[in-house]
């Protein structure tokens, strides 16, 4: 007897005793469990009792009438092998296993006997899941048909042979369907039907023993009698089908119902399949021999089912958060302790030999879609930063913070936080994805900074706000902090970013200087106007009557001083040319000898400064030394009131000069 072969008691498939009368008279099912501990003395007698059992079965086959009415003659019940025994026990167990396996092989190789039952009766056994009895009867019918064929019994009635062959084939197919149904339903029920699964193992072994020759495989056009039914392969396919169904039944909320539908679905998938695998480890595995590698089969089946399911999900139009959820689940959850690597599933559930969950093409597509979606997401984030600056700071004219005597903005912190978070989560999926995300963020930043500057300048120009200068300083400081932070934290080349920032700084500086020049221009205009106004105000004040010589001297001095004042202010940048003739007009009126000429000077004064009032003109004529009557006559002839008191350029001069009160003595 060969003692080098390993025994799993669940592999032992003794041949059923002959049952010539009733179908339920005798059932033989070999199914031992390796779960409960027993004493050493009991195990040492296991082999001897196994031999006696087999001999008893053989005796039953030789003398079927003597054993009539006795069921289960060849069944081993209550065998318990302790997995925690001493070294001597392990040696005995190995011996027992090796010897018992040899017996099992001999039993399986012997012909399987059954009862002659009708097709309907056999089908009823199949429906009741009495598959061992059904198989024995189908095999009996098959052997009978083969023997009759070989004896040329159907030579004159080939249709009868075709009918019986078809009956055998259909019955075997029904058993095949029953096997598939049992396996597929294993995980559907709250508890595992141990007896059914162990009898399934016995059934597969008996079929393999009954049809050992693969050379008997059916040829095209021949019948299927005597050909292997390959129920072990059907068992494997049933496990695959079970896994497919379990994956397909995992709840999946609709996108309309729940925005985070994919996150929830992957969580359900993880929870439900973890429970299934734990059930397989604790309850299903013990029903199968070691050679079936049932845990590995189920893990591989679930792996393929999940891979197919995820491939279908990849074909959907997924948004940024959904793409990230899928990538993260595949990269960081699937094989981790959260799922297949869970401590409760070890060591039965192994992930080392599993293939890639997604094909390289699907994985790359998923990452590329993520990068494309992330580009829009980053652009949106940066856009939100700009929008908040406009609505919460610029429009409300909120002055920037001051830290360490410098204007401060949160732009650098906000941007670095956005980049840091996206690079971190992407890098956790794969290093290459993290690098691509960083490159994407920098590219978006290269576009954002100039756009930000343009928006700020456009808003400041339109509003002419006083907060331009503080924010100009705050943003330049913040962008310089941003560049330094990117170099330190992410170790990136910021040469291009520095060029963009330098251009922005130059632009801001030029705008700042233009604003200063504009303000200086306005200041010079105000100064120019103030000087001319104050000069005229002092000149037209009432004073003693001047003689002709004095008037000439005053006129010349006024013209001289007007030239000096105007030239000085023009040289400084004043563009108020409209103020130049004001003093000269008054000086000419004061120094003019001819009365008609005085009228012309008054008319020119009124035309150049439409806001001049009657009181101003009379005060200037009084300064010339004209009497009341003459002043009134000249005024009537030279003064022309305009509809608008403003000058051509919208400025006023005499409106801001109080007219003096002229006292005339009669």
XYZ file of C-alpha atoms in Angstrom, residues 82-319:
238
model
C -7.320 17.232 16.053
C -5.042 19.867 14.540
C -3.392 20.557 17.894
C -2.034 17.130 18.850
C 1.489 16.022 19.633
C 4.222 15.078 17.218
C 3.369 11.391 17.480
C -0.234 12.216 16.587
C 0.900 14.081 13.499
C 2.912 11.056 12.377
C -0.079 8.748 12.929
C -2.368 11.190 11.121
C -0.051 11.255 8.095
C -0.022 7.451 8.033
C -3.794 7.279 8.375
C -4.348 9.908 5.677
C -1.999 8.232 3.220
C -3.510 4.763 3.691
C -7.084 6.023 3.632
C -6.486 7.944 0.414
C -5.297 4.790 -1.281
C -8.459 3.044 -0.156
C -10.463 5.992 -1.482
C -8.811 5.685 -4.862
C -9.628 1.996 -5.053
C -13.226 2.611 -4.076
C -13.579 5.383 -6.654
C -12.125 3.162 -9.362
C -14.666 0.395 -8.826
C -17.946 0.418 -10.812
C -20.762 2.440 -9.260
C -23.938 0.425 -8.921
C -27.417 1.866 -8.953
C -31.063 0.893 -9.201
C -33.059 0.649 -12.402
C -35.403 3.606 -12.081
C -37.538 5.432 -14.605
C -36.450 8.790 -15.996
C -39.224 10.466 -14.038
C -38.146 8.794 -10.777
C -34.532 9.837 -11.339
C -35.614 13.358 -12.127
C -37.574 13.461 -8.857
C -34.401 12.488 -6.988
C -32.586 15.357 -8.703
C -35.325 17.808 -7.792
C -35.101 16.638 -4.156
C -31.328 17.179 -4.304
C -30.688 13.472 -3.703
C -27.894 13.715 -6.216
C -25.833 10.682 -5.166
C -28.793 8.366 -5.582
C -29.745 10.063 -8.840
C -26.217 9.709 -10.205
C -26.044 6.008 -9.316
C -29.296 5.393 -11.177
C -28.275 7.452 -14.212
C -24.975 5.575 -14.321
C -26.882 2.283 -14.118
C -29.046 3.408 -17.056
C -25.965 4.558 -18.967
C -24.113 1.279 -18.427
C -27.205 -0.665 -19.423
C -27.584 1.339 -22.652
C -23.896 0.927 -23.508
C -24.083 -2.840 -22.922
C -27.198 -3.121 -25.086
C -25.547 -1.025 -27.784
C -22.448 -3.204 -27.759
C -24.688 -6.284 -27.956
C -26.320 -4.741 -31.043
C -29.712 -4.867 -29.387
C -30.728 -1.665 -31.189
C -29.669 -2.810 -34.608
C -33.253 -3.021 -35.764
C -34.495 -0.116 -33.622
C -31.913 2.700 -33.684
C -34.499 5.247 -32.602
C -34.836 3.511 -29.244
C -31.098 3.790 -28.735
C -31.214 7.485 -29.596
C -34.044 7.979 -27.110
C -32.271 6.227 -24.246
C -28.986 8.018 -25.010
C -30.787 11.314 -24.983
C -32.459 10.436 -21.667
C -29.036 9.738 -20.118
C -27.642 12.974 -21.455
C -30.606 15.026 -20.240
C -30.419 13.465 -16.777
C -26.711 14.187 -16.523
C -27.427 17.757 -17.631
C -30.075 18.036 -14.916
C -27.535 16.922 -12.322
C -25.092 19.443 -13.780
C -27.699 22.188 -13.356
C -28.365 21.017 -9.796
C -24.639 21.194 -8.994
C -24.489 24.708 -10.377
C -27.597 25.692 -8.419
C -26.166 24.357 -5.156
C -22.836 26.131 -5.610
C -24.375 29.410 -6.766
C -26.785 29.302 -3.840
C -24.098 28.576 -1.237
C -23.552 32.254 -0.394
C -27.178 33.215 -0.809
C -28.383 31.527 2.381
C -27.618 32.681 5.935
C -26.097 29.295 6.810
C -24.055 26.848 4.769
C -25.537 23.403 4.039
C -22.501 21.344 5.036
C -24.058 17.986 4.143
C -25.051 19.120 0.682
C -21.596 20.480 -0.122
C -19.755 17.414 1.153
C -22.093 15.151 -0.820
C -21.354 17.363 -3.835
C -17.659 16.622 -3.437
C -18.467 12.880 -3.229
C -20.662 13.158 -6.326
C -17.906 14.825 -8.369
C -15.410 12.174 -7.262
C -17.765 9.349 -8.176
C -18.412 10.810 -11.618
C -14.694 11.189 -12.249
C -14.178 7.584 -11.172
C -17.069 6.419 -13.332
C -15.766 8.232 -16.428
C -11.993 8.108 -15.982
C -10.982 7.939 -19.638
C -10.693 11.344 -21.294
C -10.059 9.452 -24.512
C -13.754 8.554 -24.441
C -14.676 12.149 -25.149
C -17.479 12.376 -27.638
C -16.604 12.870 -31.262
C -18.758 15.002 -33.599
C -21.851 13.047 -34.575
C -21.442 10.349 -31.882
C -23.446 9.825 -28.691
C -22.229 11.062 -25.274
C -22.486 7.758 -23.455
C -19.510 7.074 -21.222
C -17.904 10.477 -21.728
C -16.614 12.558 -18.758
C -19.133 15.153 -17.589
C -16.431 17.439 -16.170
C -18.429 18.372 -13.112
C -15.391 19.790 -11.383
C -15.101 22.320 -14.189
C -18.827 23.022 -13.869
C -18.241 23.527 -10.130
C -15.537 26.086 -10.885
C -17.747 27.916 -13.364
C -20.570 27.906 -10.815
C -18.250 29.618 -8.330
C -17.491 32.229 -10.989
C -21.202 32.703 -11.630
C -21.864 32.985 -7.895
C -19.225 35.695 -7.591
C -20.650 37.566 -10.593
C -24.133 37.534 -9.095
C -22.912 38.616 -5.668
C -21.051 41.571 -7.165
C -23.987 42.550 -9.380
C -26.359 42.547 -6.407
C -24.337 45.017 -4.361
C -26.494 48.156 -3.877
C -25.673 51.074 -6.161
C -27.470 54.379 -5.459
C -28.333 56.526 -8.452
C -26.438 59.726 -9.056
C -29.668 61.664 -8.819
C -30.367 60.272 -5.351
C -26.876 60.614 -3.928
C -24.012 62.749 -5.226
C -21.438 60.429 -3.624
C -23.065 57.353 -5.166
C -19.813 55.720 -6.227
C -18.205 56.144 -2.809
C -21.240 54.497 -1.239
C -21.314 51.698 -3.809
C -17.638 50.844 -3.321
C -18.218 50.843 0.424
C -21.120 48.413 0.023
C -19.018 46.254 -2.306
C -16.231 46.143 0.254
C -18.582 45.297 3.146
C -20.683 42.635 1.437
C -17.801 40.783 -0.202
C -15.745 40.839 2.993
C -18.671 39.107 4.698
C -18.844 36.571 1.839
C -15.133 35.785 2.031
C -15.304 35.402 5.798
C -18.213 32.997 5.354
C -16.193 31.017 2.809
C -13.233 30.815 5.155
C -15.193 29.768 8.237
C -18.059 27.690 6.830
C -17.535 26.720 3.189
C -13.858 25.749 3.165
C -14.274 22.892 5.664
C -16.770 21.176 3.328
C -14.178 20.671 0.580
C -10.962 18.659 0.349
C -7.707 20.600 0.328
C -7.147 19.771 -3.341
C -10.150 21.919 -4.249
C -8.382 25.034 -2.918
C -11.817 26.466 -2.419
C -10.694 29.775 -0.851
C -8.329 30.461 -3.733
C -11.077 29.599 -6.214
C -13.540 31.999 -4.617
C -10.969 34.795 -4.265
C -10.021 34.459 -7.928
C -13.709 34.385 -8.926
C -14.522 37.508 -6.912
C -11.408 39.178 -8.293
C -12.523 38.579 -11.876
C -16.095 39.637 -11.099
C -14.945 42.862 -9.454
C -12.528 43.551 -12.321
C -15.341 43.166 -14.850
C -17.637 45.342 -12.749
C -15.041 48.100 -12.412
C -14.349 47.972 -16.128
C -18.032 48.689 -16.738
C -17.900 51.578 -14.254
C -14.917 53.014 -16.130
C -17.039 53.292 -19.265
C -19.399 55.734 -17.546
C -18.858 59.503 -17.786
C -17.335 60.018 -14.336
C -16.709 63.347 -12.639
